[in-house]
Short mmCIF file of C-alpha atoms and ligand atoms in Angstrom, two decimals:
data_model
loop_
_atom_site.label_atom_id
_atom_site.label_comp_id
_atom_site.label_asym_id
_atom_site.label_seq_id
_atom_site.Cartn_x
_atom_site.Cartn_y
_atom_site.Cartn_z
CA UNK A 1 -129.67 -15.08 145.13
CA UNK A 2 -125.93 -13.55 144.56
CA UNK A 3 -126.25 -10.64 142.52
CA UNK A 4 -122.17 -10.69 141.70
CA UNK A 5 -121.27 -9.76 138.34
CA UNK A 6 -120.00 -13.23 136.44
CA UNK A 7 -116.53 -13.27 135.18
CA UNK A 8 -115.88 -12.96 130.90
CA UNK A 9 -114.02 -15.23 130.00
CA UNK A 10 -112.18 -14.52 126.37
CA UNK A 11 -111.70 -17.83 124.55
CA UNK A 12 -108.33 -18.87 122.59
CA UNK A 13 -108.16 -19.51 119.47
CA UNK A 14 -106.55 -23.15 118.39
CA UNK A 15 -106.65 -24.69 115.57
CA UNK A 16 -107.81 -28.97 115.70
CA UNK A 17 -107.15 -30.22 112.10
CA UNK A 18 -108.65 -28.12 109.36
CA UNK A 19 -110.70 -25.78 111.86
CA UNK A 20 -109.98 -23.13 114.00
CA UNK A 21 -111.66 -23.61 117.73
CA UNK A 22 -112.31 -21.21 120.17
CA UNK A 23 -110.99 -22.81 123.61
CA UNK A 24 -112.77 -21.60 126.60
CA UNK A 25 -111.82 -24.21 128.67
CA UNK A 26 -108.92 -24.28 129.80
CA UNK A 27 -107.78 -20.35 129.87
CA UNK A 28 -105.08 -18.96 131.87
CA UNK A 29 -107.72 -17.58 134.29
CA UNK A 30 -109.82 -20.36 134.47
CA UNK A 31 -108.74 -24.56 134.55
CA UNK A 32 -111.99 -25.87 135.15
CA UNK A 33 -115.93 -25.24 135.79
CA UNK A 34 -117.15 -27.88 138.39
CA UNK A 35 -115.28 -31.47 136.48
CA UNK A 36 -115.35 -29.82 133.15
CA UNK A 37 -111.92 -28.95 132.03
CA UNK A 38 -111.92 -28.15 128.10
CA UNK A 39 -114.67 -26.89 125.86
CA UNK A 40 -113.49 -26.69 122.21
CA UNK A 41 -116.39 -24.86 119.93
CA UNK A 42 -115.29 -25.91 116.69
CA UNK A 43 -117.32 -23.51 113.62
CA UNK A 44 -120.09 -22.51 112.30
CA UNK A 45 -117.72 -23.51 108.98
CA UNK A 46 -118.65 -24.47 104.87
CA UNK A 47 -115.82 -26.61 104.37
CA UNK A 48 -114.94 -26.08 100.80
CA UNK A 49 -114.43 -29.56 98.95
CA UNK A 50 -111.66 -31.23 99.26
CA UNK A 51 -111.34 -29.89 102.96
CA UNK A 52 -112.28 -32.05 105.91
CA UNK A 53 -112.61 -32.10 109.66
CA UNK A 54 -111.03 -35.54 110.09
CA UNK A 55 -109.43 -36.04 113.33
CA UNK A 56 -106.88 -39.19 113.29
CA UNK A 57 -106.79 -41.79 115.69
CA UNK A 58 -105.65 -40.27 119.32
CA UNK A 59 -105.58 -41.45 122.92
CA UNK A 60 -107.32 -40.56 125.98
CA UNK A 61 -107.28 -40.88 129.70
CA UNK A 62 -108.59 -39.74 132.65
CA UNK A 63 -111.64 -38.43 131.03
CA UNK A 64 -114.82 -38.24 128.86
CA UNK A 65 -115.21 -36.29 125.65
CA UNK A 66 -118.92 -35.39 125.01
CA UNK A 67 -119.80 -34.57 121.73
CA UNK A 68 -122.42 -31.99 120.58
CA UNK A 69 -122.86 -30.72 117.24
CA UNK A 70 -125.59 -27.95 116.08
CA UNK A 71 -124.71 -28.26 112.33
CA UNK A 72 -123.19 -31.45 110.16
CA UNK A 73 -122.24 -34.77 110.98
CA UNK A 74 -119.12 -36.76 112.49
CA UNK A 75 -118.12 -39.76 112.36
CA UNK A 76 -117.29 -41.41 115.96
CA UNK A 77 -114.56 -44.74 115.68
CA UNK A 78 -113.00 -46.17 119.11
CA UNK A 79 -110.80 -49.06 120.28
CA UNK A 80 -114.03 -50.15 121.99
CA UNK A 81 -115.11 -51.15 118.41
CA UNK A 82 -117.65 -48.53 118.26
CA UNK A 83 -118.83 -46.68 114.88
CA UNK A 84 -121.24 -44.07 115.59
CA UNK A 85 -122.58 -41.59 113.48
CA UNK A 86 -123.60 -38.23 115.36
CA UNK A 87 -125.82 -35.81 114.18
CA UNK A 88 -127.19 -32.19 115.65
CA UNK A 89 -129.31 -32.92 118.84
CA UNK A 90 -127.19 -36.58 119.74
CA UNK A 91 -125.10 -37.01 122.34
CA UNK A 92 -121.63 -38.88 122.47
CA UNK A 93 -120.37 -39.76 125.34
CA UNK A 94 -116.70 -41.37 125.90
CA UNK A 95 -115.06 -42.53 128.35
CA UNK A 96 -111.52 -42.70 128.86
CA UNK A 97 -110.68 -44.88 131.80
CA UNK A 98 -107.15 -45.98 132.17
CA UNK A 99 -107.08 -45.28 128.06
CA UNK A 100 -109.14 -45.66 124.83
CA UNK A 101 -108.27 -44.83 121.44
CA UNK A 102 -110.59 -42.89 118.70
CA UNK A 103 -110.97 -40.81 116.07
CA UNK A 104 -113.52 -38.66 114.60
CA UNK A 105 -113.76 -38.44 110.56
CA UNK A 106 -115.95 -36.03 108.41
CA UNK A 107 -118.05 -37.93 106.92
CA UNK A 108 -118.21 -35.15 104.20
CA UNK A 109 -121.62 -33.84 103.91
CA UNK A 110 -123.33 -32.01 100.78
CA UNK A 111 -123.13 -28.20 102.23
CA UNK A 112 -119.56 -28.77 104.08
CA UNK A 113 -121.14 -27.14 107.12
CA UNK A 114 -119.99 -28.24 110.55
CA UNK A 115 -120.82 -26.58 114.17
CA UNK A 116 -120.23 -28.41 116.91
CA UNK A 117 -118.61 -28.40 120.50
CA UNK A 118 -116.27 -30.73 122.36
CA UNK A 119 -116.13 -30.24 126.01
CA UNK A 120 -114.30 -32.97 128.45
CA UNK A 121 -115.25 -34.10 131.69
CA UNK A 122 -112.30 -35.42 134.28
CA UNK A 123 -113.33 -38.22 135.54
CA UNK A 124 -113.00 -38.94 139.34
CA UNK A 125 -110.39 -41.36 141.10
CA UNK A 126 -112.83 -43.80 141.27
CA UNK A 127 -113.47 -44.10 137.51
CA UNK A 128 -110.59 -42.94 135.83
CA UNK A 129 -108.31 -45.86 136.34
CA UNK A 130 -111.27 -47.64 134.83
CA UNK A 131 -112.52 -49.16 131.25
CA UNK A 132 -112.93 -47.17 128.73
CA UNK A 133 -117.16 -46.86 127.59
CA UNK A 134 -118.89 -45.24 124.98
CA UNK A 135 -122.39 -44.44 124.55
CA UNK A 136 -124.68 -42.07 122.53
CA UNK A 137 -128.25 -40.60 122.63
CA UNK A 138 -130.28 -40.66 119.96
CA UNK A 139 -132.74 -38.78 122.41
CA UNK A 140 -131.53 -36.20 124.61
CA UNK A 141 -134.10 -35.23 127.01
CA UNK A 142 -135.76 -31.33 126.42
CA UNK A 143 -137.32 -28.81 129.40
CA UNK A 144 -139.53 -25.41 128.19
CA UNK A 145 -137.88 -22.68 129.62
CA UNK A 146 -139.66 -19.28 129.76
CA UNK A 147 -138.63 -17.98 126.43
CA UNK A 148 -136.94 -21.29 124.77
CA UNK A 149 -136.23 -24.45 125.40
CA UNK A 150 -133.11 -26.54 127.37
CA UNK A 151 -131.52 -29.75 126.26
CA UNK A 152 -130.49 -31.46 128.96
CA UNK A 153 -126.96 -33.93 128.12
CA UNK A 154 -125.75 -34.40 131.28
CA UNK A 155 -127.17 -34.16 135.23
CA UNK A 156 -130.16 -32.60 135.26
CA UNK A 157 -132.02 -28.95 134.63
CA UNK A 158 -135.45 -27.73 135.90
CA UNK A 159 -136.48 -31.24 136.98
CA UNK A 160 -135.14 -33.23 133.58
CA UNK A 161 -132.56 -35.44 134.23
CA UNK A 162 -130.49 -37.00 131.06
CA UNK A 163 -130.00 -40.84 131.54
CA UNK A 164 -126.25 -40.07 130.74
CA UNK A 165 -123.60 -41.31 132.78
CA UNK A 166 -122.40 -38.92 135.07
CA UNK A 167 -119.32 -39.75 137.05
CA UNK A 168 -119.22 -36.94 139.43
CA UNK A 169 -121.87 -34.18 140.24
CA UNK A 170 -122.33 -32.41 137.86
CA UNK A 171 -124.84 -30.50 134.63
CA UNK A 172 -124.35 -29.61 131.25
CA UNK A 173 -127.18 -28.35 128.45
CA UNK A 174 -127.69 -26.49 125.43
CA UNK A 175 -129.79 -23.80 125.93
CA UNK A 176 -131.91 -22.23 122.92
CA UNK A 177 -133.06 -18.96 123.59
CA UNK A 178 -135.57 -16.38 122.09
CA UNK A 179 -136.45 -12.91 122.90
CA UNK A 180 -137.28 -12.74 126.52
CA UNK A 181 -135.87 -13.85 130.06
CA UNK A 182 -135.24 -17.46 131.17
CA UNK A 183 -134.90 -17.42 134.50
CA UNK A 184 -133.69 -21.42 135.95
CA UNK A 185 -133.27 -22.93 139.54
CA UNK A 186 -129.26 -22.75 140.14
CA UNK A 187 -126.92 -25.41 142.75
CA UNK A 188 -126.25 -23.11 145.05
CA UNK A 189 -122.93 -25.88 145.80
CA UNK A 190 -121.99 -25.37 141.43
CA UNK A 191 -120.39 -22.90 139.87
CA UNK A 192 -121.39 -22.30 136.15
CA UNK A 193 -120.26 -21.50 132.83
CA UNK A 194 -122.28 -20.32 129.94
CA UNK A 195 -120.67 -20.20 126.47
CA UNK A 196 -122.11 -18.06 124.03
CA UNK A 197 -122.27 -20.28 120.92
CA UNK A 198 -125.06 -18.10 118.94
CA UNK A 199 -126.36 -14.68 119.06
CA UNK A 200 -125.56 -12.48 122.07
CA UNK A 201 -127.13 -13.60 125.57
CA UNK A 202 -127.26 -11.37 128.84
CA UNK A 203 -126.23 -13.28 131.53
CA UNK A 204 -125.42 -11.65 135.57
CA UNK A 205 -124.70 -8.79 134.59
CA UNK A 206 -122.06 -9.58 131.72
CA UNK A 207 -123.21 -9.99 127.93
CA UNK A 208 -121.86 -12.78 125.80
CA UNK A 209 -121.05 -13.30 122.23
CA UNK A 210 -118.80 -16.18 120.19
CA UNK A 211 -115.90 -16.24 121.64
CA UNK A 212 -116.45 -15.67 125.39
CA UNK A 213 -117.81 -17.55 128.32
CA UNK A 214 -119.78 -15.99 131.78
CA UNK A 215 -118.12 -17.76 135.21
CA UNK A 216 -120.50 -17.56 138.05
CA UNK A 217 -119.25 -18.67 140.90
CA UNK A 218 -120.73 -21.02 143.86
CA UNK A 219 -123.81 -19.49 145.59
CA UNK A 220 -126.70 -18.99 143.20
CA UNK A 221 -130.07 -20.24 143.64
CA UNK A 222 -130.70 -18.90 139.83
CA UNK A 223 -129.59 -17.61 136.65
CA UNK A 224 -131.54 -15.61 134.59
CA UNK A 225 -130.38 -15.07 130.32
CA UNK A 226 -132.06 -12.95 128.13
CA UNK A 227 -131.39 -12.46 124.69
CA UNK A 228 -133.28 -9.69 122.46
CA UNK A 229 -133.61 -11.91 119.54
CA UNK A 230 -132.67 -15.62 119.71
CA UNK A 231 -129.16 -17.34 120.96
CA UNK A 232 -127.74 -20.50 121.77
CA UNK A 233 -125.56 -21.06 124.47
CA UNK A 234 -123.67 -24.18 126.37
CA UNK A 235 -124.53 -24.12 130.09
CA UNK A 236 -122.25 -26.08 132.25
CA UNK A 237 -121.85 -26.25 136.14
CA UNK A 238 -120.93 -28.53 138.71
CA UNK A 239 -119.12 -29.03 142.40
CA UNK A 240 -115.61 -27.13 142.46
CA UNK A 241 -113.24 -29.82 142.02
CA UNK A 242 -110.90 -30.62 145.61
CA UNK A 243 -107.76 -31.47 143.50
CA UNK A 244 -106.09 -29.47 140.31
CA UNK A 245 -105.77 -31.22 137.33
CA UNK A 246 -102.70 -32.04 135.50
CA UNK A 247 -103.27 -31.30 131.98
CA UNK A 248 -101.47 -32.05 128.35
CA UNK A 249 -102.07 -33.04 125.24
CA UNK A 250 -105.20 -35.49 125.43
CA UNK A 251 -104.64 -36.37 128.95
CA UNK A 252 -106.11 -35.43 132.07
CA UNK A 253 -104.47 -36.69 135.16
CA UNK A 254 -103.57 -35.27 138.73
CA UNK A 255 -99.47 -35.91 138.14
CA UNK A 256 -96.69 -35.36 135.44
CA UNK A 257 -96.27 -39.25 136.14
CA UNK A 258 -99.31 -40.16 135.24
CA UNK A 259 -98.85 -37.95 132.13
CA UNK A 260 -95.56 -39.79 131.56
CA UNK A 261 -96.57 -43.01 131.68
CA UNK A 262 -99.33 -42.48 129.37
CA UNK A 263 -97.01 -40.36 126.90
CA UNK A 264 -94.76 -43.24 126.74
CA UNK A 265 -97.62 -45.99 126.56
CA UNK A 266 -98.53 -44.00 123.21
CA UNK A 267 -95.36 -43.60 122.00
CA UNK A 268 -94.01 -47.17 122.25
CA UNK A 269 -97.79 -48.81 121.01
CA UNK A 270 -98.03 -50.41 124.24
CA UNK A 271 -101.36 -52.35 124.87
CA UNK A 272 -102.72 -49.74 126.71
CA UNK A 273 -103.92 -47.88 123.86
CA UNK A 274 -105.65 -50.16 121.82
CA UNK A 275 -105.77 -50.08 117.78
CA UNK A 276 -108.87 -48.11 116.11
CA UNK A 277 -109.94 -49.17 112.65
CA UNK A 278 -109.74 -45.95 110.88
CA UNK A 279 -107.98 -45.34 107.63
CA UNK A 280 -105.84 -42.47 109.27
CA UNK A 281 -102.76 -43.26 110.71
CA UNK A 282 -102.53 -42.76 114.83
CA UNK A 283 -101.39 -39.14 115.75
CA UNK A 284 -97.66 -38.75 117.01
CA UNK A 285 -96.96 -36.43 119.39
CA UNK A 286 -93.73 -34.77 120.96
CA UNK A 287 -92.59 -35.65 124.28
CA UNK A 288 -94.01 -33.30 127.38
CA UNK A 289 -91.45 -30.38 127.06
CA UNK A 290 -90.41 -31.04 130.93
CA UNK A 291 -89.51 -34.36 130.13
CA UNK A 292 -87.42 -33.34 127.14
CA UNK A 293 -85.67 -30.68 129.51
CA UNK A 294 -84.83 -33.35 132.22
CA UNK A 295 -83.16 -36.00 129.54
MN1 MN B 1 -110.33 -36.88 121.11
#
């Protein structure tokens, strides 16, 4: 087992319709943790009334958003024709392809509270030229851990696997944490990230609160948190990916071309980007600013 110090990584703050996010994914110092290349954690917020989280119809490629929420409700439309409601504990799962269309609404609850996390997932050159999909778990398999427990969204943990689809190699769970040590079997091939979502968590070395995230890289065969009361944190990990990603706006590619073409697919309504029923109008954007500079 490496006993290297993990990396903090401080999250920046953006701000997605009426919330501020903290952005751990990407940072200057850090594009991507195994094929996951944004992780948005949007909250804990009381929305006052009259204030909502809705999200207009946008466009995707390249990759898959997965949704997780620990407090409130969204509302998940698509150019698929899906409608999904997704609650704390569910998992939706989108993917992008060649391009897909959604938006999220609030679908205003009581309290106004909302907690959640967005993270993305590139997908691989042999899916991401693909049709869009969508799917959600009602269900999201759980393991015991030695002092809480681990739900398991994508690739597998201790031995539970999540039915998920999983493009390239890759894990992702929520871990719930009491007082104590968990101590799990690591990929020696992954490197991880743990984002502190709740409480404060001791992780290699480092110790993490809101706002920051713990990289490990390749070369562990375990990871052991703590936490002196209880916390909740995101663990993600996966195989270093070969090629760098070419990021902006809602796309992920692996060239400013690609980026291009799907800016101007957007921009002119082409039948790439199919329509969304949603009572929000689609989400213009501005032109890559490197595009802009060469016209
Ligand atoms: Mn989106």
């Amino acid at each position: 087992m490496s006993t290297s110090e993990a990396q903090i990584i401080t999250a920046s703050h953006a701000r997605v319709a009426a919330l501020d996010v903290r952005r751990t994914l990407p940072t200057r110092t850090r594009r991507s943790i195994g094929a996951w290349c944004f992780a948005d954690h949007l909250g804990p917020v009381s929305l006052a009334p009259g204030e909502s989280a809705d999200v207009a119809p946008h466009p995707h490629i390249g990759l898959q958003t997965v949704t997780w929420l620990f407090d409130g409700a969204f509302l998940h439309r698509d150019s698929l024709g899906s409608e999904q409601l997704i609650r704390p504990g569910q998992l939706n799962l989108m993917s992008a392809g060649n391009g897909v269309v959604h938006a999220e609404e609030d679908p205003g609850q009581p309290d106004g509270r909302l907690h959640g996390i967005q993270l993305w997932v590139a997908q691989p050159e042999q899916t991401r030229w693909g049709p869009s999909a969508f799917e959600h778990l009602a269900d999201v398999p759980q393991c015991e851990l030695n002092a809480g427990v681990a739900t398991v969204l994508l690739g597998s943990l201790e031995n539970t696997a999540s039915p998920a689809r999983r493009d390239s190699d890759l894990m992702g769970a929520e871990l719930q944490l009491r007082a104590g040590t968990s101590l799990l079997r690591a990929d020696p091939r992954y490197e991880y990230g743990v984002i502190a979502i709740t409480g404060a968590t001791d992780v290699a070395g480092v110790t993490l609160t809101p706002g920051s995230m713990a990289y490990l890289a390749p070369g562990r065969e375990a990871l052991a948190l703590a936490t002196s009361e209880t916390s909740t944190v995101m663990l993600i990990g996966g195989v270093p990916l070969e090629t760098p990603l070419v990021m902006w706006w809602n796309f992920v590619a692996r060239t400013r071309e690609e980026i291009v073409d799907a800016y101007r697919a957007w921009a002119s309504r082409d039948e790439r980007f199919a329509r969304v029923a949603s009572r929000f109008a689609p989400i213009a954007v501005d032109p890559p600013a490197w595009l802009a500079r060469e016209s």
